[in-house]
C-alpha cells in the first residue's frame, strides 16, 4: 500500500495538506529555501534541515516520484501516522455530499474529490461488467427486485465507509513497515517465490474465506450480518460490494492478514488487490463462462445466491468439495437458450422459495411483476 500512498501523496495530498494545515510562514519559507538547495538525487537526500524533519524514501526502487515542495510545507509530514491514517481512509472510500449546491472553499472541494478514488475500482469494474457482460434479461427474472441496481449501489455506499474504518489500521501497519512486503527479489525468499506467491495467496485466502463465509450462514449470525447480501437472489455486478459492513470486512480479513504472515512483493500486492475486486464483480455478473469443476465462477456463485447453503468458496471449489457444500451448477446455465428460459426459472423459483423459508423463515423481499412486464 506504500506505493499507492506515495502516488496519491505526490499528485494530490501533498498540496491538500500544505493548504489545509500549512507550516508557519517562517517554517514554510525556510523549507522552500532548503528544498531548493537539496541535491538533485532527492530520493536519497537528507531532509533533516527542513522544518518537518521529513526524509523522502521511495516506496519502490522500480517506481519513484520526486516530491514537490508541497511535501515539506505542511504541519503533517508524509510519515506522520495520523496523516497516513486519514489519507488511507480517504483513499479507501467515498461518500458523496447530499447537497451539491452548497458553496464550498476550493480546499474543501479538493478534499471532497479525494474521496472519489476509493470507489473507482468498484464503479469502473461493476459498470463495465454491467454494460458489456451482464445479461439484461435477468431483469425479467421473477426474483429480480424492484429498483435492485439502485438498492445494490446504495447498500455498497453505506457499507464501504464503515468497512474502511476497520481496514485502515491494516494499511497503516503496512506502510509503516510491519508487514512482510518486499520490493526486489533479493529482499524476498527468491525468484521462485515471485511466481509461487500468487497461487499461495489464492489458496490461503480461499480457505479462510470459505470458513468465514460458511460461518456467516450460521443461524445465529446470518440474519444479523449476511442476510443483506442475500437480498439479491439474482445479483448484478453492483451487488459485488453490497454487504453489511461487518460481513464485508470479515470476508476481507484473510487478504489483509496474508502479508503480515507471509512475504508478498509490493507490485504483486497491488495487482492482487485489483484482481480481487475484479473477481468479486465477475462472480456476480451472471455470465456463466467458467463451467469448470475447479473454478468457483459466476455459475457456482449464482447457485449460492439462489439456494443459500452451497458454494461458499471465493476462487475455487476445493474447500466446498472437501467440506461437503459443493453444488454443481445446472447445465442449463451454460446454454444461452435455456439459462433464461421459463422452465429453468420456474425450477429455480420453486426450490428457492422452499429454501428461503428454511433459512429466513419467510421472504420479505419486494418483487414487482409490473416492473418485469414493463421491461419486457
PDB file of C-alpha atoms in Angstrom, residues 9-243:
ATOM      1  CA  UNK A   9       0.719  11.997  -1.871  1.00  0.00           C
ATOM      2  CA  UNK A  10       2.786  13.162  -4.831  1.00  0.00           C
ATOM      3  CA  UNK A  11      -0.057  14.108  -7.124  1.00  0.00           C
ATOM      4  CA  UNK A  12      -2.767  15.146  -4.693  1.00  0.00           C
ATOM      5  CA  UNK A  13      -2.401  15.006  -0.928  1.00  0.00           C
ATOM      6  CA  UNK A  14       0.870  16.942  -0.502  1.00  0.00           C
ATOM      7  CA  UNK A  15      -0.815  20.044  -1.863  1.00  0.00           C
ATOM      8  CA  UNK A  16      -4.011  19.479   0.113  1.00  0.00           C
ATOM      9  CA  UNK A  17      -2.195  19.079   3.453  1.00  0.00           C
ATOM     10  CA  UNK A  18       0.055  22.039   2.690  1.00  0.00           C
ATOM     11  CA  UNK A  19      -3.069  24.121   2.024  1.00  0.00           C
ATOM     12  CA  UNK A  20      -5.251  22.912   4.895  1.00  0.00           C
ATOM     13  CA  UNK A  21      -2.504  22.501   7.519  1.00  0.00           C
ATOM     14  CA  UNK A  22       0.336  24.766   6.432  1.00  0.00           C
ATOM     15  CA  UNK A  23       3.545  25.178   8.344  1.00  0.00           C
ATOM     16  CA  UNK A  24       4.173  28.629   9.811  1.00  0.00           C
ATOM     17  CA  UNK A  25       5.253  31.286   7.274  1.00  0.00           C
ATOM     18  CA  UNK A  26       8.799  31.259   8.636  1.00  0.00           C
ATOM     19  CA  UNK A  27       8.991  27.474   8.552  1.00  0.00           C
ATOM     20  CA  UNK A  28       7.452  27.355   5.092  1.00  0.00           C
ATOM     21  CA  UNK A  29       9.947  29.873   3.713  1.00  0.00           C
ATOM     22  CA  UNK A  30      12.838  28.039   5.338  1.00  0.00           C
ATOM     23  CA  UNK A  31      11.524  24.780   3.920  1.00  0.00           C
ATOM     24  CA  UNK A  32      11.261  26.191   0.417  1.00  0.00           C
ATOM     25  CA  UNK A  33      14.760  27.637   0.577  1.00  0.00           C
ATOM     26  CA  UNK A  34      16.154  24.386   1.883  1.00  0.00           C
ATOM     27  CA  UNK A  35      14.365  22.298  -0.701  1.00  0.00           C
ATOM     28  CA  UNK A  36      15.959  24.348  -3.483  1.00  0.00           C
ATOM     29  CA  UNK A  37      19.376  23.513  -2.098  1.00  0.00           C
ATOM     30  CA  UNK A  38      18.735  19.769  -1.840  1.00  0.00           C
ATOM     31  CA  UNK A  39      20.912  17.591  -4.026  1.00  0.00           C
ATOM     32  CA  UNK A  40      19.469  16.544  -7.356  1.00  0.00           C
ATOM     33  CA  UNK A  41      19.051  12.990  -6.146  1.00  0.00           C
ATOM     34  CA  UNK A  42      16.250  13.971  -3.778  1.00  0.00           C
ATOM     35  CA  UNK A  43      15.163  10.366  -3.396  1.00  0.00           C
ATOM     36  CA  UNK A  44      18.049   9.595  -1.058  1.00  0.00           C
ATOM     37  CA  UNK A  45      18.970  13.063   0.140  1.00  0.00           C
ATOM     38  CA  UNK A  46      18.842  14.049   3.773  1.00  0.00           C
ATOM     39  CA  UNK A  47      15.993  16.393   4.639  1.00  0.00           C
ATOM     40  CA  UNK A  48      16.770  16.810   8.350  1.00  0.00           C
ATOM     41  CA  UNK A  49      17.238  20.552   7.952  1.00  0.00           C
ATOM     42  CA  UNK A  50      13.636  21.017   6.820  1.00  0.00           C
ATOM     43  CA  UNK A  51      11.026  22.117   9.406  1.00  0.00           C
ATOM     44  CA  UNK A  52       9.097  18.848   9.156  1.00  0.00           C
ATOM     45  CA  UNK A  53      12.267  16.731   9.512  1.00  0.00           C
ATOM     46  CA  UNK A  54      10.721  14.545   6.820  1.00  0.00           C
ATOM     47  CA  UNK A  55      13.061  12.466   4.652  1.00  0.00           C
ATOM     48  CA  UNK A  56      11.836  11.045   1.381  1.00  0.00           C
ATOM     49  CA  UNK A  57      12.416   7.362   0.771  1.00  0.00           C
ATOM     50  CA  UNK A  58      10.883   5.863  -2.359  1.00  0.00           C
ATOM     51  CA  UNK A  59       8.376   3.091  -1.746  1.00  0.00           C
ATOM     52  CA  UNK A  60       9.990   1.104  -4.556  1.00  0.00           C
ATOM     53  CA  UNK A  61      13.283   1.226  -6.369  1.00  0.00           C
ATOM     54  CA  UNK A  62      11.376   0.482  -9.573  1.00  0.00           C
ATOM     55  CA  UNK A  63       8.947   3.402  -9.363  1.00  0.00           C
ATOM     56  CA  UNK A  64       9.883   6.753  -7.825  1.00  0.00           C
ATOM     57  CA  UNK A  65       8.226  10.162  -7.743  1.00  0.00           C
ATOM     58  CA  UNK A  66      10.304  13.148  -6.739  1.00  0.00           C
ATOM     59  CA  UNK A  67       8.369  15.115  -4.114  1.00  0.00           C
ATOM     60  CA  UNK A  68       7.305  18.644  -4.931  1.00  0.00           C
ATOM     61  CA  UNK A  69       7.966  21.452  -2.413  1.00  0.00           C
ATOM     62  CA  UNK A  70       4.444  20.886  -1.082  1.00  0.00           C
ATOM     63  CA  UNK A  71       5.703  17.680   0.555  1.00  0.00           C
ATOM     64  CA  UNK A  72       7.661  19.821   3.052  1.00  0.00           C
ATOM     65  CA  UNK A  73       5.177  22.642   3.644  1.00  0.00           C
ATOM     66  CA  UNK A  74       2.629  21.044   5.974  1.00  0.00           C
ATOM     67  CA  UNK A  75       2.446  20.607   9.724  1.00  0.00           C
ATOM     68  CA  UNK A  76       1.745  16.943   8.994  1.00  0.00           C
ATOM     69  CA  UNK A  77       4.610  15.396   7.015  1.00  0.00           C
ATOM     70  CA  UNK A  78       4.106  12.313   4.900  1.00  0.00           C
ATOM     71  CA  UNK A  79       5.406   9.958   7.572  1.00  0.00           C
ATOM     72  CA  UNK A  80       3.075  11.256  10.283  1.00  0.00           C
ATOM     73  CA  UNK A  81       0.937   8.313  11.420  1.00  0.00           C
ATOM     74  CA  UNK A  82      -2.224  10.415  11.767  1.00  0.00           C
ATOM     75  CA  UNK A  83      -1.837  11.820   8.267  1.00  0.00           C
ATOM     76  CA  UNK A  84      -1.216   8.332   6.900  1.00  0.00           C
ATOM     77  CA  UNK A  85      -4.350   7.008   8.595  1.00  0.00           C
ATOM     78  CA  UNK A  86      -6.510   9.880   7.325  1.00  0.00           C
ATOM     79  CA  UNK A  87      -5.149   9.617   3.788  1.00  0.00           C
ATOM     80  CA  UNK A  88      -5.513   5.856   3.580  1.00  0.00           C
ATOM     81  CA  UNK A  89      -9.050   6.096   4.899  1.00  0.00           C
ATOM     82  CA  UNK A  90      -9.951   8.707   2.278  1.00  0.00           C
ATOM     83  CA  UNK A  91      -8.371   6.603  -0.461  1.00  0.00           C
ATOM     84  CA  UNK A  92     -10.403   3.600   0.622  1.00  0.00           C
ATOM     85  CA  UNK A  93     -13.887   5.052   0.245  1.00  0.00           C
ATOM     86  CA  UNK A  94     -16.066   7.919  -0.946  1.00  0.00           C
ATOM     87  CA  UNK A  95     -19.235   9.423   0.485  1.00  0.00           C
ATOM     88  CA  UNK A  96     -20.965  11.942  -1.799  1.00  0.00           C
ATOM     89  CA  UNK A  97     -22.413  15.088  -0.316  1.00  0.00           C
ATOM     90  CA  UNK A  98     -26.196  15.214  -0.257  1.00  0.00           C
ATOM     91  CA  UNK A  99     -26.117  18.826  -1.357  1.00  0.00           C
ATOM     92  CA  UNK A 100     -24.169  19.711  -4.463  1.00  0.00           C
ATOM     93  CA  UNK A 101     -25.206  23.367  -4.481  1.00  0.00           C
ATOM     94  CA  UNK A 102     -23.645  24.459  -1.200  1.00  0.00           C
ATOM     95  CA  UNK A 103     -20.762  26.898  -1.673  1.00  0.00           C
ATOM     96  CA  UNK A 104     -17.510  25.345  -0.536  1.00  0.00           C
ATOM     97  CA  UNK A 105     -13.973  26.592  -0.461  1.00  0.00           C
ATOM     98  CA  UNK A 106     -11.531  25.271  -3.040  1.00  0.00           C
ATOM     99  CA  UNK A 107      -9.682  23.451  -0.276  1.00  0.00           C
ATOM    100  CA  UNK A 108     -12.805  21.600   0.839  1.00  0.00           C
ATOM    101  CA  UNK A 109     -13.713  20.877  -2.749  1.00  0.00           C
ATOM    102  CA  UNK A 110     -10.305  19.305  -3.280  1.00  0.00           C
ATOM    103  CA  UNK A 111     -10.738  17.197  -0.154  1.00  0.00           C
ATOM    104  CA  UNK A 112     -14.201  16.153  -1.315  1.00  0.00           C
ATOM    105  CA  UNK A 113     -12.740  14.996  -4.622  1.00  0.00           C
ATOM    106  CA  UNK A 114     -10.088  12.853  -2.972  1.00  0.00           C
ATOM    107  CA  UNK A 115     -12.793  10.588  -1.572  1.00  0.00           C
ATOM    108  CA  UNK A 116     -13.787   9.511  -5.059  1.00  0.00           C
ATOM    109  CA  UNK A 117     -10.765   7.272  -5.590  1.00  0.00           C
ATOM    110  CA  UNK A 118     -11.810   4.675  -3.022  1.00  0.00           C
ATOM    111  CA  UNK A 119     -14.675   3.501  -5.225  1.00  0.00           C
ATOM    112  CA  UNK A 120     -13.051   3.925  -8.632  1.00  0.00           C
ATOM    113  CA  UNK A 121     -12.265   0.225  -8.931  1.00  0.00           C
ATOM    114  CA  UNK A 122     -15.751  -0.734  -7.739  1.00  0.00           C
ATOM    115  CA  UNK A 123     -17.632   1.554 -10.103  1.00  0.00           C
ATOM    116  CA  UNK A 124     -15.383   1.048 -13.131  1.00  0.00           C
ATOM    117  CA  UNK A 125     -15.343  -2.742 -12.863  1.00  0.00           C
ATOM    118  CA  UNK A 126     -19.023  -3.027 -11.986  1.00  0.00           C
ATOM    119  CA  UNK A 127     -20.126  -0.589 -14.669  1.00  0.00           C
ATOM    120  CA  UNK A 128     -18.014  -2.175 -17.408  1.00  0.00           C
ATOM    121  CA  UNK A 129     -19.374  -5.581 -16.456  1.00  0.00           C
ATOM    122  CA  UNK A 130     -22.929  -4.246 -16.248  1.00  0.00           C
ATOM    123  CA  UNK A 131     -22.750  -2.604 -19.677  1.00  0.00           C
ATOM    124  CA  UNK A 132     -20.780  -5.184 -21.637  1.00  0.00           C
ATOM    125  CA  UNK A 133     -21.204  -8.532 -19.820  1.00  0.00           C
ATOM    126  CA  UNK A 134     -24.292  -8.630 -17.628  1.00  0.00           C
ATOM    127  CA  UNK A 135     -27.331 -10.155 -19.349  1.00  0.00           C
ATOM    128  CA  UNK A 136     -30.143  -7.611 -19.094  1.00  0.00           C
ATOM    129  CA  UNK A 137     -32.700 -10.395 -19.462  1.00  0.00           C
ATOM    130  CA  UNK A 138     -32.010 -11.004 -15.774  1.00  0.00           C
ATOM    131  CA  UNK A 139     -34.333  -8.050 -15.130  1.00  0.00           C
ATOM    132  CA  UNK A 140     -37.210 -10.286 -16.158  1.00  0.00           C
ATOM    133  CA  UNK A 141     -36.386 -12.991 -13.634  1.00  0.00           C
ATOM    134  CA  UNK A 142     -39.253 -13.458 -11.129  1.00  0.00           C
ATOM    135  CA  UNK A 143     -36.847 -12.895  -8.231  1.00  0.00           C
ATOM    136  CA  UNK A 144     -35.248  -9.702  -9.508  1.00  0.00           C
ATOM    137  CA  UNK A 145     -36.152  -6.906  -7.100  1.00  0.00           C
ATOM    138  CA  UNK A 146     -37.782  -3.608  -7.834  1.00  0.00           C
ATOM    139  CA  UNK A 147     -35.087  -0.901  -8.238  1.00  0.00           C
ATOM    140  CA  UNK A 148     -32.479  -3.544  -7.458  1.00  0.00           C
ATOM    141  CA  UNK A 149     -29.466  -1.875  -9.083  1.00  0.00           C
ATOM    142  CA  UNK A 150     -30.125   1.332  -7.180  1.00  0.00           C
ATOM    143  CA  UNK A 151     -30.523  -0.604  -3.940  1.00  0.00           C
ATOM    144  CA  UNK A 152     -27.281  -2.543  -4.527  1.00  0.00           C
ATOM    145  CA  UNK A 153     -25.300   0.646  -5.092  1.00  0.00           C
ATOM    146  CA  UNK A 154     -26.891   2.328  -2.080  1.00  0.00           C
ATOM    147  CA  UNK A 155     -26.002  -0.590   0.171  1.00  0.00           C
ATOM    148  CA  UNK A 156     -22.403  -0.636  -1.086  1.00  0.00           C
ATOM    149  CA  UNK A 157     -22.101   3.105  -0.481  1.00  0.00           C
ATOM    150  CA  UNK A 158     -23.327   2.673   3.077  1.00  0.00           C
ATOM    151  CA  UNK A 159     -21.062  -0.277   3.810  1.00  0.00           C
ATOM    152  CA  UNK A 160     -17.738   0.878   2.370  1.00  0.00           C
ATOM    153  CA  UNK A 161     -17.041   3.866   4.669  1.00  0.00           C
ATOM    154  CA  UNK A 162     -17.630   1.688   7.733  1.00  0.00           C
ATOM    155  CA  UNK A 163     -15.538  -1.149   6.321  1.00  0.00           C
ATOM    156  CA  UNK A 164     -12.768   1.379   5.710  1.00  0.00           C
ATOM    157  CA  UNK A 165     -12.612   2.184   9.438  1.00  0.00           C
ATOM    158  CA  UNK A 166     -11.618  -1.408  10.157  1.00  0.00           C
ATOM    159  CA  UNK A 167      -9.304  -1.903   7.168  1.00  0.00           C
ATOM    160  CA  UNK A 168      -7.325   1.325   7.560  1.00  0.00           C
ATOM    161  CA  UNK A 169      -5.266   0.009  10.530  1.00  0.00           C
ATOM    162  CA  UNK A 170      -4.005  -2.821   8.318  1.00  0.00           C
ATOM    163  CA  UNK A 171      -2.935  -0.339   5.644  1.00  0.00           C
ATOM    164  CA  UNK A 172      -1.233   1.924   8.190  1.00  0.00           C
ATOM    165  CA  UNK A 173       0.703  -1.021   9.623  1.00  0.00           C
ATOM    166  CA  UNK A 174       1.771  -1.966   6.102  1.00  0.00           C
ATOM    167  CA  UNK A 175       3.128   1.448   5.142  1.00  0.00           C
ATOM    168  CA  UNK A 176       4.929   1.712   8.480  1.00  0.00           C
ATOM    169  CA  UNK A 177       6.845  -1.453   7.763  1.00  0.00           C
ATOM    170  CA  UNK A 178       5.167  -4.072   9.942  1.00  0.00           C
ATOM    171  CA  UNK A 179       4.120  -6.308   7.033  1.00  0.00           C
ATOM    172  CA  UNK A 180       6.382  -8.670   5.111  1.00  0.00           C
ATOM    173  CA  UNK A 181       6.066  -6.752   1.860  1.00  0.00           C
ATOM    174  CA  UNK A 182       9.267  -6.694  -0.185  1.00  0.00           C
ATOM    175  CA  UNK A 183      10.429  -4.793  -3.244  1.00  0.00           C
ATOM    176  CA  UNK A 184      13.242  -6.607  -5.060  1.00  0.00           C
ATOM    177  CA  UNK A 185      13.746 -10.326  -5.489  1.00  0.00           C
ATOM    178  CA  UNK A 186      16.878 -10.068  -3.362  1.00  0.00           C
ATOM    179  CA  UNK A 187      14.728  -8.930  -0.435  1.00  0.00           C
ATOM    180  CA  UNK A 188      12.309 -11.847  -0.817  1.00  0.00           C
ATOM    181  CA  UNK A 189      12.626 -15.612  -0.457  1.00  0.00           C
ATOM    182  CA  UNK A 190      13.914 -15.997  -4.032  1.00  0.00           C
ATOM    183  CA  UNK A 191      12.944 -15.800  -7.689  1.00  0.00           C
ATOM    184  CA  UNK A 192      10.796 -18.942  -7.340  1.00  0.00           C
ATOM    185  CA  UNK A 193       8.583 -17.199  -4.773  1.00  0.00           C
ATOM    186  CA  UNK A 194       7.816 -14.384  -7.221  1.00  0.00           C
ATOM    187  CA  UNK A 195       5.662 -16.959  -9.035  1.00  0.00           C
ATOM    188  CA  UNK A 196       4.575 -19.120  -6.105  1.00  0.00           C
ATOM    189  CA  UNK A 197       3.138 -16.170  -4.148  1.00  0.00           C
ATOM    190  CA  UNK A 198       0.145 -15.877  -6.492  1.00  0.00           C
ATOM    191  CA  UNK A 199      -1.310 -19.403  -6.151  1.00  0.00           C
ATOM    192  CA  UNK A 200      -0.260 -19.412  -2.491  1.00  0.00           C
ATOM    193  CA  UNK A 201      -2.229 -16.208  -1.862  1.00  0.00           C
ATOM    194  CA  UNK A 202      -5.268 -17.608  -3.689  1.00  0.00           C
ATOM    195  CA  UNK A 203      -5.277 -20.906  -1.786  1.00  0.00           C
ATOM    196  CA  UNK A 204      -4.653 -19.263   1.602  1.00  0.00           C
ATOM    197  CA  UNK A 205      -7.380 -16.644   1.253  1.00  0.00           C
ATOM    198  CA  UNK A 206      -9.809 -19.050  -0.413  1.00  0.00           C
ATOM    199  CA  UNK A 207      -9.502 -21.453   2.532  1.00  0.00           C
ATOM    200  CA  UNK A 208     -10.188 -18.872   5.219  1.00  0.00           C
ATOM    201  CA  UNK A 209     -12.887 -17.035   3.282  1.00  0.00           C
ATOM    202  CA  UNK A 210     -14.648 -20.375   2.810  1.00  0.00           C
ATOM    203  CA  UNK A 211     -14.871 -20.916   6.566  1.00  0.00           C
ATOM    204  CA  UNK A 212     -15.685 -17.284   7.333  1.00  0.00           C
ATOM    205  CA  UNK A 213     -18.424 -17.294   4.690  1.00  0.00           C
ATOM    206  CA  UNK A 214     -19.782 -20.596   5.915  1.00  0.00           C
ATOM    207  CA  UNK A 215     -19.774 -19.253   9.478  1.00  0.00           C
ATOM    208  CA  UNK A 216     -21.776 -16.242   8.313  1.00  0.00           C
ATOM    209  CA  UNK A 217     -24.523 -18.682   7.324  1.00  0.00           C
ATOM    210  CA  UNK A 218     -24.888 -19.952  10.872  1.00  0.00           C
ATOM    211  CA  UNK A 219     -28.456 -19.147  12.014  1.00  0.00           C
ATOM    212  CA  UNK A 220     -27.172 -17.013  14.917  1.00  0.00           C
ATOM    213  CA  UNK A 221     -25.148 -14.848  12.521  1.00  0.00           C
ATOM    214  CA  UNK A 222     -26.891 -14.975   9.149  1.00  0.00           C
ATOM    215  CA  UNK A 223     -29.900 -12.753   9.827  1.00  0.00           C
ATOM    216  CA  UNK A 224     -27.838 -10.067  11.549  1.00  0.00           C
ATOM    217  CA  UNK A 225     -24.878  -9.853   9.185  1.00  0.00           C
ATOM    218  CA  UNK A 226     -25.089 -11.869   5.979  1.00  0.00           C
ATOM    219  CA  UNK A 227     -28.744 -11.583   5.020  1.00  0.00           C
ATOM    220  CA  UNK A 228     -28.328  -8.102   3.454  1.00  0.00           C
ATOM    221  CA  UNK A 229     -26.040  -9.595   0.790  1.00  0.00           C
ATOM    222  CA  UNK A 230     -28.512 -12.416   0.141  1.00  0.00           C
ATOM    223  CA  UNK A 231     -31.225  -9.899  -0.517  1.00  0.00           C
ATOM    224  CA  UNK A 232     -30.058 -10.178  -4.123  1.00  0.00           C
ATOM    225  CA  UNK A 233     -31.331 -13.550  -5.387  1.00  0.00           C
ATOM    226  CA  UNK A 234     -30.282 -12.685  -8.952  1.00  0.00           C
ATOM    227  CA  UNK A 235     -27.419 -10.236  -8.359  1.00  0.00           C
ATOM    228  CA  UNK A 236     -25.961  -7.721 -10.769  1.00  0.00           C
ATOM    229  CA  UNK A 237     -22.275  -6.683 -10.795  1.00  0.00           C
ATOM    230  CA  UNK A 238     -23.134  -3.851  -8.388  1.00  0.00           C
ATOM    231  CA  UNK A 239     -24.023  -6.425  -5.723  1.00  0.00           C
ATOM    232  CA  UNK A 240     -20.339  -7.373  -5.504  1.00  0.00           C
ATOM    233  CA  UNK A 241     -19.744  -4.901  -2.657  1.00  0.00           C
ATOM    234  CA  UNK A 242     -23.316  -4.661  -1.347  1.00  0.00           C
ATOM    235  CA  UNK A 243     -22.715  -6.163   2.103  1.00  0.00           C
TER     236      UNK A 243
END
